[in-house]
mmCIF file of C-alpha atoms in Angstrom:
data_model
loop_
_atom_site.group_PDB
_atom_site.id
_atom_site.type_symbol
_atom_site.label_atom_id
_atom_site.label_comp_id
_atom_site.label_asym_id
_atom_site.label_seq_id
_atom_site.Cartn_x
_atom_site.Cartn_y
_atom_site.Cartn_z
ATOM 1 C CA MET A 1 39.485 63.504 -29.103
ATOM 2 C CA ASN A 2 36.935 60.851 -30.243
ATOM 3 C CA THR A 3 37.150 57.568 -28.285
ATOM 4 C CA TRP A 4 35.163 55.642 -30.873
ATOM 5 C CA SER A 5 37.731 56.169 -33.522
ATOM 6 C CA GLU A 6 40.473 54.466 -31.717
ATOM 7 C CA PRO A 7 41.106 50.881 -32.930
ATOM 8 C CA ASN A 8 41.261 49.384 -29.455
ATOM 9 C CA THR A 9 37.906 50.702 -28.408
ATOM 10 C CA LEU A 10 36.251 49.779 -31.720
ATOM 11 C CA PHE A 11 37.659 46.294 -31.407
ATOM 12 C CA LEU A 12 36.316 45.840 -27.865
ATOM 13 C CA VAL A 13 32.886 47.017 -28.887
ATOM 14 C CA ILE A 14 32.725 44.627 -31.853
ATOM 15 C CA ALA A 15 34.066 41.785 -29.719
ATOM 16 C CA GLY A 16 31.412 42.417 -27.085
ATOM 17 C CA GLN A 17 28.632 42.595 -29.697
ATOM 18 C CA ALA A 18 29.965 39.298 -31.149
ATOM 19 C CA VAL A 19 29.770 37.533 -27.745
ATOM 20 C CA VAL A 20 26.195 38.758 -27.241
ATOM 21 C CA ILE A 21 25.223 37.661 -30.790
ATOM 22 C CA PHE A 22 26.800 34.302 -30.138
ATOM 23 C CA ALA A 23 24.918 33.911 -26.787
ATOM 24 C CA PHE A 24 21.691 34.810 -28.552
ATOM 25 C CA LEU A 25 22.457 32.230 -31.338
ATOM 26 C CA ILE A 26 22.935 29.449 -28.760
ATOM 27 C CA CYS A 27 19.688 30.402 -27.082
ATOM 28 C CA LEU A 28 17.932 30.438 -30.436
ATOM 29 C CA ILE A 29 19.248 26.956 -31.247
ATOM 30 C CA PHE A 30 18.172 25.668 -27.874
ATOM 31 C CA LEU A 31 14.704 27.154 -28.304
ATOM 32 C CA ALA A 32 14.399 25.748 -31.810
ATOM 33 C CA VAL A 33 15.252 22.226 -30.614
ATOM 34 C CA ARG A 34 12.694 22.489 -27.699
ATOM 35 C CA THR A 35 9.942 23.822 -30.067
ATOM 36 C CA LYS A 36 10.637 20.966 -32.540
ATOM 37 C CA ARG A 37 10.242 18.393 -29.664
ATOM 38 C CA ILE A 38 7.076 20.122 -28.358
ATOM 39 C CA ARG A 39 5.626 20.224 -31.941
ATOM 40 C CA LYS A 40 6.456 16.490 -32.456
ATOM 41 C CA GLN A 41 4.689 15.591 -29.073
ATOM 42 C CA PHE A 42 1.671 17.778 -30.097
ATOM 43 C CA ASN A 43 1.398 16.182 -33.519
ATOM 44 C CA GLN A 44 1.495 12.760 -31.832
ATOM 45 C CA LEU A 45 -1.323 13.792 -29.592
ATOM 46 C CA LEU A 46 -3.439 15.122 -32.522
ATOM 47 C CA LYS A 47 -2.482 12.179 -34.797
ATOM 48 C CA GLY A 48 -5.517 11.111 -36.685
ATOM 49 C CA SER A 49 -7.727 13.747 -35.141
ATOM 50 C CA THR A 50 -9.361 16.880 -36.461
ATOM 51 C CA LYS A 51 -10.574 19.983 -34.688
ATOM 52 C CA GLU A 52 -14.090 18.522 -34.491
ATOM 53 C CA ASN A 53 -13.196 15.207 -32.855
ATOM 54 C CA LEU A 54 -10.419 16.620 -30.608
ATOM 55 C CA GLU A 55 -13.216 17.908 -28.309
ATOM 56 C CA SER A 56 -14.972 14.471 -28.295
ATOM 57 C CA ILE A 57 -11.637 12.839 -27.476
ATOM 58 C CA LEU A 58 -11.164 15.142 -24.469
ATOM 59 C CA GLU A 59 -14.726 14.508 -23.340
ATOM 60 C CA ARG A 60 -14.209 10.768 -23.630
ATOM 61 C CA LEU A 61 -11.035 10.979 -21.613
ATOM 62 C CA LEU A 62 -12.704 13.126 -18.896
ATOM 63 C CA LYS A 63 -15.647 10.622 -18.771
ATOM 64 C CA ARG A 64 -13.175 7.676 -18.417
ATOM 65 C CA LEU A 65 -11.261 9.546 -15.668
ATOM 66 C CA SER A 66 -14.496 10.109 -13.827
ATOM 67 C CA GLU A 67 -15.393 6.403 -14.092
ATOM 68 C CA LEU A 68 -11.950 5.496 -12.863
ATOM 69 C CA GLU A 69 -12.272 7.867 -9.830
ATOM 70 C CA GLU A 70 -15.596 6.209 -9.033
ATOM 71 C CA ASP A 71 -14.131 2.685 -9.324
ATOM 72 C CA HIS A 72 -11.179 3.821 -7.134
ATOM 73 C CA HIS A 73 -13.626 5.126 -4.497
ATOM 74 C CA LEU A 74 -15.666 1.826 -4.581
ATOM 75 C CA GLN A 75 -12.521 -0.272 -4.252
ATOM 76 C CA GLY A 76 -11.489 1.841 -1.242
ATOM 77 C CA GLU A 77 -14.783 1.254 0.412
ATOM 78 C CA GLN A 78 -14.468 -2.509 -0.240
ATOM 79 C CA ILE A 79 -10.961 -2.591 1.183
ATOM 80 C CA LYS A 80 -12.198 -0.842 4.296
ATOM 81 C CA SER A 81 -15.072 -3.314 4.623
ATOM 82 C CA LEU A 82 -12.711 -6.260 4.205
ATOM 83 C CA ALA A 83 -10.187 -4.825 6.727
ATOM 84 C CA GLN A 84 -13.019 -4.491 9.238
ATOM 85 C CA SER A 85 -14.278 -8.032 8.470
ATOM 86 C CA LEU A 86 -10.750 -9.423 8.875
ATOM 87 C CA LYS A 87 -10.518 -7.942 12.409
ATOM 88 C CA GLY A 88 -13.394 -10.204 13.458
ATOM 89 C CA LYS A 89 -11.923 -13.425 12.033
ATOM 90 C CA LYS A 90 -10.536 -15.917 14.487
ATOM 91 C CA GLY A 91 -7.044 -16.709 13.185
ATOM 92 C CA ASN A 92 -4.632 -16.277 15.989
ATOM 93 C CA VAL A 93 -3.966 -19.699 17.558
ATOM 94 C CA GLY A 94 -2.090 -20.849 20.652
ATOM 95 C CA VAL A 95 -1.546 -24.487 21.456
ATOM 96 C CA ILE A 96 -0.339 -25.985 24.767
ATOM 97 C CA ARG A 97 0.178 -29.646 25.216
ATOM 98 C CA PHE A 98 0.309 -31.091 28.798
ATOM 99 C CA ASN A 99 0.109 -34.209 30.857
ATOM 100 C CA ALA A 100 -3.226 -34.123 32.612
ATOM 101 C CA PHE A 101 -2.541 -37.037 34.991
ATOM 102 C CA ALA A 102 0.770 -37.745 36.660
ATOM 103 C CA TYR A 103 0.439 -41.402 36.337
ATOM 104 C CA GLU A 104 -0.199 -41.275 32.506
ATOM 105 C CA GLY A 105 2.576 -41.529 29.898
ATOM 106 C CA SER A 106 3.082 -38.181 28.121
ATOM 107 C CA ASP A 107 1.576 -34.803 27.193
ATOM 108 C CA LEU A 108 -1.382 -36.163 25.239
ATOM 109 C CA SER A 109 -3.810 -33.586 26.620
ATOM 110 C CA PHE A 110 -3.963 -30.133 24.972
ATOM 111 C CA SER A 111 -5.595 -26.658 25.064
ATOM 112 C CA ILE A 112 -6.045 -24.596 21.912
ATOM 113 C CA ALA A 113 -7.031 -20.929 21.989
ATOM 114 C CA ILE A 114 -8.373 -19.418 18.794
ATOM 115 C CA ILE A 115 -8.891 -15.648 19.019
ATOM 116 C CA ASP A 116 -9.373 -12.537 16.871
ATOM 117 C CA GLU A 117 -7.750 -9.000 17.393
ATOM 118 C CA ASN A 118 -10.176 -8.314 20.248
ATOM 119 C CA THR A 119 -9.270 -11.570 21.987
ATOM 120 C CA ASN A 120 -12.724 -12.877 21.301
ATOM 121 C CA GLY A 121 -12.975 -16.520 20.330
ATOM 122 C CA VAL A 122 -12.870 -19.920 21.907
ATOM 123 C CA VAL A 123 -10.609 -22.186 23.910
ATOM 124 C CA LEU A 124 -10.722 -25.920 23.379
ATOM 125 C CA THR A 125 -9.266 -28.391 25.869
ATOM 126 C CA SER A 126 -8.892 -32.121 25.382
ATOM 127 C CA ILE A 127 -8.179 -34.202 28.577
ATOM 128 C CA TYR A 128 -6.742 -37.524 27.569
ATOM 129 C CA GLY A 129 -7.007 -40.542 29.886
ATOM 130 C CA ARG A 130 -6.472 -44.200 29.325
ATOM 131 C CA GLU A 131 -10.040 -45.058 29.868
ATOM 132 C CA GLU A 132 -11.706 -42.036 28.301
ATOM 133 C CA SER A 133 -10.995 -38.554 26.801
ATOM 134 C CA ARG A 134 -13.022 -35.415 27.218
ATOM 135 C CA VAL A 135 -13.196 -32.224 25.145
ATOM 136 C CA TYR A 136 -14.253 -28.866 26.566
ATOM 137 C CA ALA A 137 -15.061 -25.700 24.668
ATOM 138 C CA LYS A 138 -15.212 -22.333 26.420
ATOM 139 C CA PRO A 139 -16.174 -18.991 24.654
ATOM 140 C CA LEU A 140 -13.805 -16.076 25.150
ATOM 141 C CA ASP A 141 -14.886 -12.504 25.347
ATOM 142 C CA ASN A 142 -11.997 -9.986 25.598
ATOM 143 C CA GLY A 143 -9.670 -12.701 26.682
ATOM 144 C CA THR A 144 -11.882 -13.983 29.563
ATOM 145 C CA SER A 145 -14.666 -16.527 29.828
ATOM 146 C CA ASN A 146 -17.696 -17.031 32.042
ATOM 147 C CA TYR A 147 -16.314 -20.528 32.703
ATOM 148 C CA HIS A 148 -13.341 -21.180 34.928
ATOM 149 C CA LEU A 149 -10.106 -21.217 32.802
ATOM 150 C CA THR A 150 -7.329 -23.634 33.730
ATOM 151 C CA SER A 151 -3.688 -22.564 33.784
ATOM 152 C CA GLU A 152 -3.142 -24.458 30.544
ATOM 153 C CA GLU A 153 -6.040 -22.591 28.906
ATOM 154 C CA ILE A 154 -4.732 -19.254 30.082
ATOM 155 C CA GLU A 155 -1.319 -20.237 28.739
ATOM 156 C CA ALA A 156 -2.901 -21.075 25.373
ATOM 157 C CA ILE A 157 -4.662 -17.683 25.259
ATOM 158 C CA GLN A 158 -1.397 -15.961 26.062
ATOM 159 C CA LYS A 159 0.356 -17.790 23.293
ATOM 160 C CA ALA A 160 -2.460 -16.829 20.783
ATOM 161 C CA LYS A 161 -2.074 -13.184 22.033
ATOM 162 C CA GLU A 162 1.658 -13.355 21.239
ATOM 163 C CA ASN A 163 0.884 -14.659 17.782
ATOM 164 C CA LEU A 164 -1.524 -11.666 17.515
ATOM 165 C CA ALA A 165 1.235 -9.172 18.417
ATOM 166 C CA ASP A 166 3.922 -10.864 16.350
ATOM 167 C CA PRO A 167 2.427 -12.720 13.297
ATOM 168 C CA LYS A 168 4.942 -14.941 11.573
#
């Protein structure tokens, strides 16, 4: 008894081969579409170029890439330098107004602290009186001064430190 001669078995073998051929056909179509897309991109890349100048194009691109990397490095160095420079700038300010004399009208006297990130800077104080006004400047080094700081000046320094911690 030959199993290949039966119509059922023969039909199943042919159907199986048809399914495999159909799967290969779908794969072939998919690959053809991909190949066409890649060929189109390749032709666009080589548009207007020949074998001889393709090498020069690549050399020019590599040279340009090298120049861009060098520029990027220089810009990075400049940014680091600027960031370091900004740390030393005095830009955090605290202002306190107060009444220096109990018999005077209002809070026309003031203390202003101007500091950098290391709390180095200056505190300026103006004492207003009816007859005269005085202005004092005291240097700050790490938030302290060689000169006596008043409570208003210390408060102005604290306010400037708060601005340093929470810039608005």
